[in-house]
C-alpha cells in the first residue's frame, strides 16, 4: 500500500508533529507574555492539560476513529497495515489543534490558565504522536512504561480492536471497561 487515501495534503511522521509543535511554541510564548498567572498555576494547568489529553485521545480513538466515517475507514487502514506510516490530514490536524487551543479560552476567561491548559493538551497530543510512532517501530528493549504501552497497543491492533484504546495511559480503559483482561 502506497499511502492512505485521504483528501487534501497529509503529513506522515515526523512532519505530523510540526503543527502541534508550533502550537506549543506559540502558546508558551503567549503564556510567558501574560501577567497574573504564576509559575505554579501555569505548571498546574499544563499538567491538568496533559492529563485531560489522555481522555481526549481515548474518546477520539474509541468513538471517532473506530466509529465515525471517514475517520473509521482511514483508521482501519492503519489497523490493516500498522507498519505503514499513518498519514494525518493537515486539515484534521489543524482543526484538532485549534480546538485544543481555543476551547479552554472559551471555557475559562482567565487567559493565563487557559493558555497553559491548552499548552498541556497540545503537548499531550504531541507526545501521543511521538509515542504512537515508536510503538509501531519495534518492541522496546526495556520493561518499563514504553514496553507496557507497546503491549497494550499491540493487543489493540492484533488481538481485539474493541479494547485497549489508550495510547499513553490505560487509566480510561480500566475506568470505562475496555482494559484487556490478560
PDB file of C-alpha atoms in Angstrom:
ATOM      1  CA  UNK A   1       0.000   0.000   0.000  1.00  0.00           C
ATOM      2  CA  UNK A   2       1.494   3.353  -1.008  1.00  0.00           C
ATOM      3  CA  UNK A   3      -0.373   5.686   1.338  1.00  0.00           C
ATOM      4  CA  UNK A   4      -3.741   6.169   2.962  1.00  0.00           C
ATOM      5  CA  UNK A   5      -6.299   7.769   0.657  1.00  0.00           C
ATOM      6  CA  UNK A   6      -7.386  10.898   2.448  1.00  0.00           C
ATOM      7  CA  UNK A   7      -8.480  14.200   0.958  1.00  0.00           C
ATOM      8  CA  UNK A   8      -6.086  17.115   0.778  1.00  0.00           C
ATOM      9  CA  UNK A   9      -2.480  17.287   1.863  1.00  0.00           C
ATOM     10  CA  UNK A  10      -1.276  14.905   4.561  1.00  0.00           C
ATOM     11  CA  UNK A  11       1.703  14.585   6.869  1.00  0.00           C
ATOM     12  CA  UNK A  12       3.441  11.409   7.997  1.00  0.00           C
ATOM     13  CA  UNK A  13       5.809  11.231  10.958  1.00  0.00           C
ATOM     14  CA  UNK A  14       7.940  13.268  11.621  1.00  0.00           C
ATOM     15  CA  UNK A  15       6.130  16.031   9.699  1.00  0.00           C
ATOM     16  CA  UNK A  16       2.917  15.143  11.556  1.00  0.00           C
ATOM     17  CA  UNK A  17       4.333  16.738  14.708  1.00  0.00           C
ATOM     18  CA  UNK A  18       5.006  20.115  13.054  1.00  0.00           C
ATOM     19  CA  UNK A  19       1.556  21.611  13.721  1.00  0.00           C
ATOM     20  CA  UNK A  20       1.284  20.588  17.403  1.00  0.00           C
ATOM     21  CA  UNK A  21       4.940  21.560  17.976  1.00  0.00           C
ATOM     22  CA  UNK A  22       4.376  25.011  16.509  1.00  0.00           C
ATOM     23  CA  UNK A  23       1.221  25.407  18.592  1.00  0.00           C
ATOM     24  CA  UNK A  24       3.065  24.508  21.813  1.00  0.00           C
ATOM     25  CA  UNK A  25       5.709  27.095  20.966  1.00  0.00           C
ATOM     26  CA  UNK A  26       3.130  29.809  20.260  1.00  0.00           C
ATOM     27  CA  UNK A  27       1.190  29.020  23.438  1.00  0.00           C
ATOM     28  CA  UNK A  28       4.373  29.012  25.525  1.00  0.00           C
ATOM     29  CA  UNK A  29       5.266  32.414  24.122  1.00  0.00           C
ATOM     30  CA  UNK A  30       1.781  33.779  24.822  1.00  0.00           C
ATOM     31  CA  UNK A  31       1.797  32.413  28.361  1.00  0.00           C
ATOM     32  CA  UNK A  32       5.197  33.918  29.115  1.00  0.00           C
ATOM     33  CA  UNK A  33       3.975  37.352  27.965  1.00  0.00           C
ATOM     34  CA  UNK A  34       0.890  37.306  30.172  1.00  0.00           C
ATOM     35  CA  UNK A  35       0.858  38.728  33.634  1.00  0.00           C
ATOM     36  CA  UNK A  36      -1.104  37.350  36.536  1.00  0.00           C
ATOM     37  CA  UNK A  37      -0.506  33.632  36.145  1.00  0.00           C
ATOM     38  CA  UNK A  38       2.308  32.410  38.347  1.00  0.00           C
ATOM     39  CA  UNK A  39       4.642  29.552  37.506  1.00  0.00           C
ATOM     40  CA  UNK A  40       2.950  27.116  39.878  1.00  0.00           C
ATOM     41  CA  UNK A  41      -0.534  27.847  38.496  1.00  0.00           C
ATOM     42  CA  UNK A  42       0.788  27.662  34.946  1.00  0.00           C
ATOM     43  CA  UNK A  43       2.580  24.381  35.591  1.00  0.00           C
ATOM     44  CA  UNK A  44      -0.527  23.004  37.314  1.00  0.00           C
ATOM     45  CA  UNK A  45      -2.708  23.960  34.342  1.00  0.00           C
ATOM     46  CA  UNK A  46      -0.176  22.419  31.954  1.00  0.00           C
ATOM     47  CA  UNK A  47      -0.231  19.135  33.910  1.00  0.00           C
ATOM     48  CA  UNK A  48      -4.043  19.179  34.002  1.00  0.00           C
ATOM     49  CA  UNK A  49      -3.996  19.665  30.227  1.00  0.00           C
ATOM     50  CA  UNK A  50      -1.673  16.673  29.815  1.00  0.00           C
ATOM     51  CA  UNK A  51      -3.985  14.516  31.949  1.00  0.00           C
ATOM     52  CA  UNK A  52      -7.111  15.708  30.127  1.00  0.00           C
ATOM     53  CA  UNK A  53      -5.412  14.903  26.811  1.00  0.00           C
ATOM     54  CA  UNK A  54      -5.374  11.206  27.774  1.00  0.00           C
ATOM     55  CA  UNK A  55      -9.192  11.341  27.960  1.00  0.00           C
ATOM     56  CA  UNK A  56      -9.448  13.302  24.700  1.00  0.00           C
ATOM     57  CA  UNK A  57      -7.190  10.757  22.994  1.00  0.00           C
ATOM     58  CA  UNK A  58      -9.231   7.841  24.372  1.00  0.00           C
ATOM     59  CA  UNK A  59     -12.543   9.391  23.225  1.00  0.00           C
ATOM     60  CA  UNK A  60     -11.181  10.294  19.774  1.00  0.00           C
ATOM     61  CA  UNK A  61      -9.694   6.826  19.303  1.00  0.00           C
ATOM     62  CA  UNK A  62     -12.652   4.827  20.589  1.00  0.00           C
ATOM     63  CA  UNK A  63     -15.602   6.821  19.314  1.00  0.00           C
ATOM     64  CA  UNK A  64     -14.333   8.811  16.312  1.00  0.00           C
ATOM     65  CA  UNK A  65     -11.552   6.686  14.789  1.00  0.00           C
ATOM     66  CA  UNK A  66     -13.471   3.456  15.386  1.00  0.00           C
ATOM     67  CA  UNK A  67     -16.980   4.783  14.818  1.00  0.00           C
ATOM     68  CA  UNK A  68     -17.350   7.802  12.520  1.00  0.00           C
ATOM     69  CA  UNK A  69     -16.749   7.801   8.765  1.00  0.00           C
ATOM     70  CA  UNK A  70     -14.477   8.714   7.038  1.00  0.00           C
ATOM     71  CA  UNK A  71     -12.162   8.549  10.075  1.00  0.00           C
ATOM     72  CA  UNK A  72     -13.111   4.915  10.702  1.00  0.00           C
ATOM     73  CA  UNK A  73     -12.059   3.822   7.196  1.00  0.00           C
ATOM     74  CA  UNK A  74      -8.771   5.711   7.429  1.00  0.00           C
ATOM     75  CA  UNK A  75      -8.061   4.230  10.835  1.00  0.00           C
ATOM     76  CA  UNK A  76      -8.946   0.687   9.737  1.00  0.00           C
ATOM     77  CA  UNK A  77      -6.303   1.064   7.005  1.00  0.00           C
ATOM     78  CA  UNK A  78      -3.856   1.736   9.827  1.00  0.00           C
ATOM     79  CA  UNK A  79      -5.030  -1.458  11.563  1.00  0.00           C
ATOM     80  CA  UNK A  80      -4.631  -3.494   8.363  1.00  0.00           C
ATOM     81  CA  UNK A  81      -1.106  -2.190   7.771  1.00  0.00           C
ATOM     82  CA  UNK A  82       0.163  -0.858  11.107  1.00  0.00           C
ATOM     83  CA  UNK A  83       3.772  -0.584   9.954  1.00  0.00           C
ATOM     84  CA  UNK A  84       2.943   1.791   7.084  1.00  0.00           C
ATOM     85  CA  UNK A  85       3.386   5.354   8.344  1.00  0.00           C
ATOM     86  CA  UNK A  86      -0.009   6.771   9.230  1.00  0.00           C
ATOM     87  CA  UNK A  87      -0.814   9.899   7.252  1.00  0.00           C
ATOM     88  CA  UNK A  88      -2.718  12.608   9.089  1.00  0.00           C
ATOM     89  CA  UNK A  89      -4.788  15.037   7.002  1.00  0.00           C
ATOM     90  CA  UNK A  90      -3.408  18.542   7.556  1.00  0.00           C
ATOM     91  CA  UNK A  91      -6.946  19.935   7.839  1.00  0.00           C
ATOM     92  CA  UNK A  92      -7.817  17.441  10.608  1.00  0.00           C
ATOM     93  CA  UNK A  93      -4.605  18.230  12.488  1.00  0.00           C
ATOM     94  CA  UNK A  94      -5.223  21.981  12.206  1.00  0.00           C
ATOM     95  CA  UNK A  95      -8.833  21.629  13.387  1.00  0.00           C
ATOM     96  CA  UNK A  96      -7.803  19.466  16.349  1.00  0.00           C
ATOM     97  CA  UNK A  97      -5.004  21.815  17.417  1.00  0.00           C
ATOM     98  CA  UNK A  98      -7.221  24.899  17.021  1.00  0.00           C
ATOM     99  CA  UNK A  99      -9.944  23.245  19.113  1.00  0.00           C
ATOM    100  CA  UNK A 100      -7.440  22.290  21.821  1.00  0.00           C
ATOM    101  CA  UNK A 101      -6.036  25.827  21.772  1.00  0.00           C
ATOM    102  CA  UNK A 102      -9.328  27.764  21.723  1.00  0.00           C
ATOM    103  CA  UNK A 103     -11.735  25.665  23.824  1.00  0.00           C
ATOM    104  CA  UNK A 104     -10.029  26.351  27.193  1.00  0.00           C
ATOM    105  CA  UNK A 105     -10.139  30.097  26.460  1.00  0.00           C
ATOM    106  CA  UNK A 106     -13.862  29.855  25.750  1.00  0.00           C
ATOM    107  CA  UNK A 107     -14.463  27.904  28.969  1.00  0.00           C
ATOM    108  CA  UNK A 108     -12.185  29.956  31.240  1.00  0.00           C
ATOM    109  CA  UNK A 109     -11.829  33.716  30.989  1.00  0.00           C
ATOM    110  CA  UNK A 110      -8.525  33.555  32.916  1.00  0.00           C
ATOM    111  CA  UNK A 111      -6.356  33.641  29.819  1.00  0.00           C
ATOM    112  CA  UNK A 112      -3.107  32.636  31.535  1.00  0.00           C
ATOM    113  CA  UNK A 113      -4.705  29.483  32.956  1.00  0.00           C
ATOM    114  CA  UNK A 114      -6.439  28.743  29.632  1.00  0.00           C
ATOM    115  CA  UNK A 115      -3.234  29.179  27.622  1.00  0.00           C
ATOM    116  CA  UNK A 116      -1.301  26.865  29.966  1.00  0.00           C
ATOM    117  CA  UNK A 117      -4.137  24.300  29.849  1.00  0.00           C
ATOM    118  CA  UNK A 118      -4.161  24.494  26.044  1.00  0.00           C
ATOM    119  CA  UNK A 119      -0.403  24.032  26.076  1.00  0.00           C
ATOM    120  CA  UNK A 120      -0.811  20.860  28.140  1.00  0.00           C
ATOM    121  CA  UNK A 121      -3.494  19.499  25.811  1.00  0.00           C
ATOM    122  CA  UNK A 122      -1.396  20.144  22.722  1.00  0.00           C
ATOM    123  CA  UNK A 123       1.763  18.867  24.401  1.00  0.00           C
ATOM    124  CA  UNK A 124      -0.185  15.677  25.200  1.00  0.00           C
ATOM    125  CA  UNK A 125      -1.155  15.408  21.526  1.00  0.00           C
ATOM    126  CA  UNK A 126       2.479  15.877  20.530  1.00  0.00           C
ATOM    127  CA  UNK A 127       3.715  13.236  22.998  1.00  0.00           C
ATOM    128  CA  UNK A 128       0.973  10.859  21.821  1.00  0.00           C
ATOM    129  CA  UNK A 129       2.110  11.290  18.183  1.00  0.00           C
ATOM    130  CA  UNK A 130       5.724  10.568  19.150  1.00  0.00           C
ATOM    131  CA  UNK A 131       4.866   7.558  21.321  1.00  0.00           C
ATOM    132  CA  UNK A 132       2.443   6.130  18.746  1.00  0.00           C
ATOM    133  CA  UNK A 133       5.118   6.355  16.061  1.00  0.00           C
ATOM    134  CA  UNK A 134       7.599   4.466  18.260  1.00  0.00           C
ATOM    135  CA  UNK A 135       5.029   1.818  19.227  1.00  0.00           C
ATOM    136  CA  UNK A 136       4.922   0.770  15.571  1.00  0.00           C
ATOM    137  CA  UNK A 137       8.677   0.531  15.079  1.00  0.00           C
ATOM    138  CA  UNK A 138       9.748  -2.303  17.399  1.00  0.00           C
ATOM    139  CA  UNK A 139       9.107  -3.654  20.860  1.00  0.00           C
ATOM    140  CA  UNK A 140      11.093  -1.575  23.353  1.00  0.00           C
ATOM    141  CA  UNK A 141      14.066  -3.387  24.872  1.00  0.00           C
ATOM    142  CA  UNK A 142      13.350  -2.200  28.387  1.00  0.00           C
ATOM    143  CA  UNK A 143      10.473  -3.486  30.501  1.00  0.00           C
ATOM    144  CA  UNK A 144       9.349  -0.025  31.565  1.00  0.00           C
ATOM    145  CA  UNK A 145       6.484   2.272  30.667  1.00  0.00           C
ATOM    146  CA  UNK A 146       7.087   2.238  26.891  1.00  0.00           C
ATOM    147  CA  UNK A 147       7.152  -1.577  26.806  1.00  0.00           C
ATOM    148  CA  UNK A 148       3.843  -1.670  28.710  1.00  0.00           C
ATOM    149  CA  UNK A 149       2.366   0.825  26.234  1.00  0.00           C
ATOM    150  CA  UNK A 150       3.660  -1.319  23.344  1.00  0.00           C
ATOM    151  CA  UNK A 151       1.988  -4.470  24.725  1.00  0.00           C
ATOM    152  CA  UNK A 152      -1.284  -2.570  25.284  1.00  0.00           C
ATOM    153  CA  UNK A 153      -1.268  -1.085  21.772  1.00  0.00           C
ATOM    154  CA  UNK A 154      -0.171  -4.361  20.179  1.00  0.00           C
ATOM    155  CA  UNK A 155      -3.152  -6.068  21.834  1.00  0.00           C
ATOM    156  CA  UNK A 156      -5.450  -3.418  20.325  1.00  0.00           C
ATOM    157  CA  UNK A 157      -4.008  -3.989  16.838  1.00  0.00           C
ATOM    158  CA  UNK A 158      -3.631  -7.758  16.803  1.00  0.00           C
ATOM    159  CA  UNK A 159      -5.983  -9.308  19.380  1.00  0.00           C
ATOM    160  CA  UNK A 160      -9.095  -7.173  19.863  1.00  0.00           C
ATOM    161  CA  UNK A 161      -9.620  -3.706  18.406  1.00  0.00           C
ATOM    162  CA  UNK A 162     -12.642  -3.194  20.692  1.00  0.00           C
ATOM    163  CA  UNK A 163     -10.281  -2.974  23.687  1.00  0.00           C
ATOM    164  CA  UNK A 164      -7.143  -1.047  24.680  1.00  0.00           C
ATOM    165  CA  UNK A 165      -7.825   2.380  23.150  1.00  0.00           C
ATOM    166  CA  UNK A 166      -5.432   4.422  25.299  1.00  0.00           C
ATOM    167  CA  UNK A 167      -2.036   5.026  23.735  1.00  0.00           C
ATOM    168  CA  UNK A 168      -0.432   6.988  26.581  1.00  0.00           C
ATOM    169  CA  UNK A 169      -2.377   5.595  29.532  1.00  0.00           C
ATOM    170  CA  UNK A 170      -4.552   2.631  30.487  1.00  0.00           C
ATOM    171  CA  UNK A 171      -6.489   4.628  33.085  1.00  0.00           C
ATOM    172  CA  UNK A 172      -9.505   5.320  30.860  1.00  0.00           C
ATOM    173  CA  UNK A 173      -9.534   1.742  29.531  1.00  0.00           C
ATOM    174  CA  UNK A 174      -9.715   0.461  33.116  1.00  0.00           C
ATOM    175  CA  UNK A 175     -12.346   3.018  34.137  1.00  0.00           C
ATOM    176  CA  UNK A 176     -14.553   2.551  31.062  1.00  0.00           C
ATOM    177  CA  UNK A 177     -14.321  -1.237  30.765  1.00  0.00           C
ATOM    178  CA  UNK A 178     -12.076  -1.559  27.714  1.00  0.00           C
ATOM    179  CA  UNK A 179      -8.943  -2.783  29.501  1.00  0.00           C
ATOM    180  CA  UNK A 180      -7.796  -6.193  28.202  1.00  0.00           C
ATOM    181  CA  UNK A 181      -8.151  -8.881  30.846  1.00  0.00           C
ATOM    182  CA  UNK A 182      -4.873 -10.668  30.185  1.00  0.00           C
TER     183      UNK A 182
END
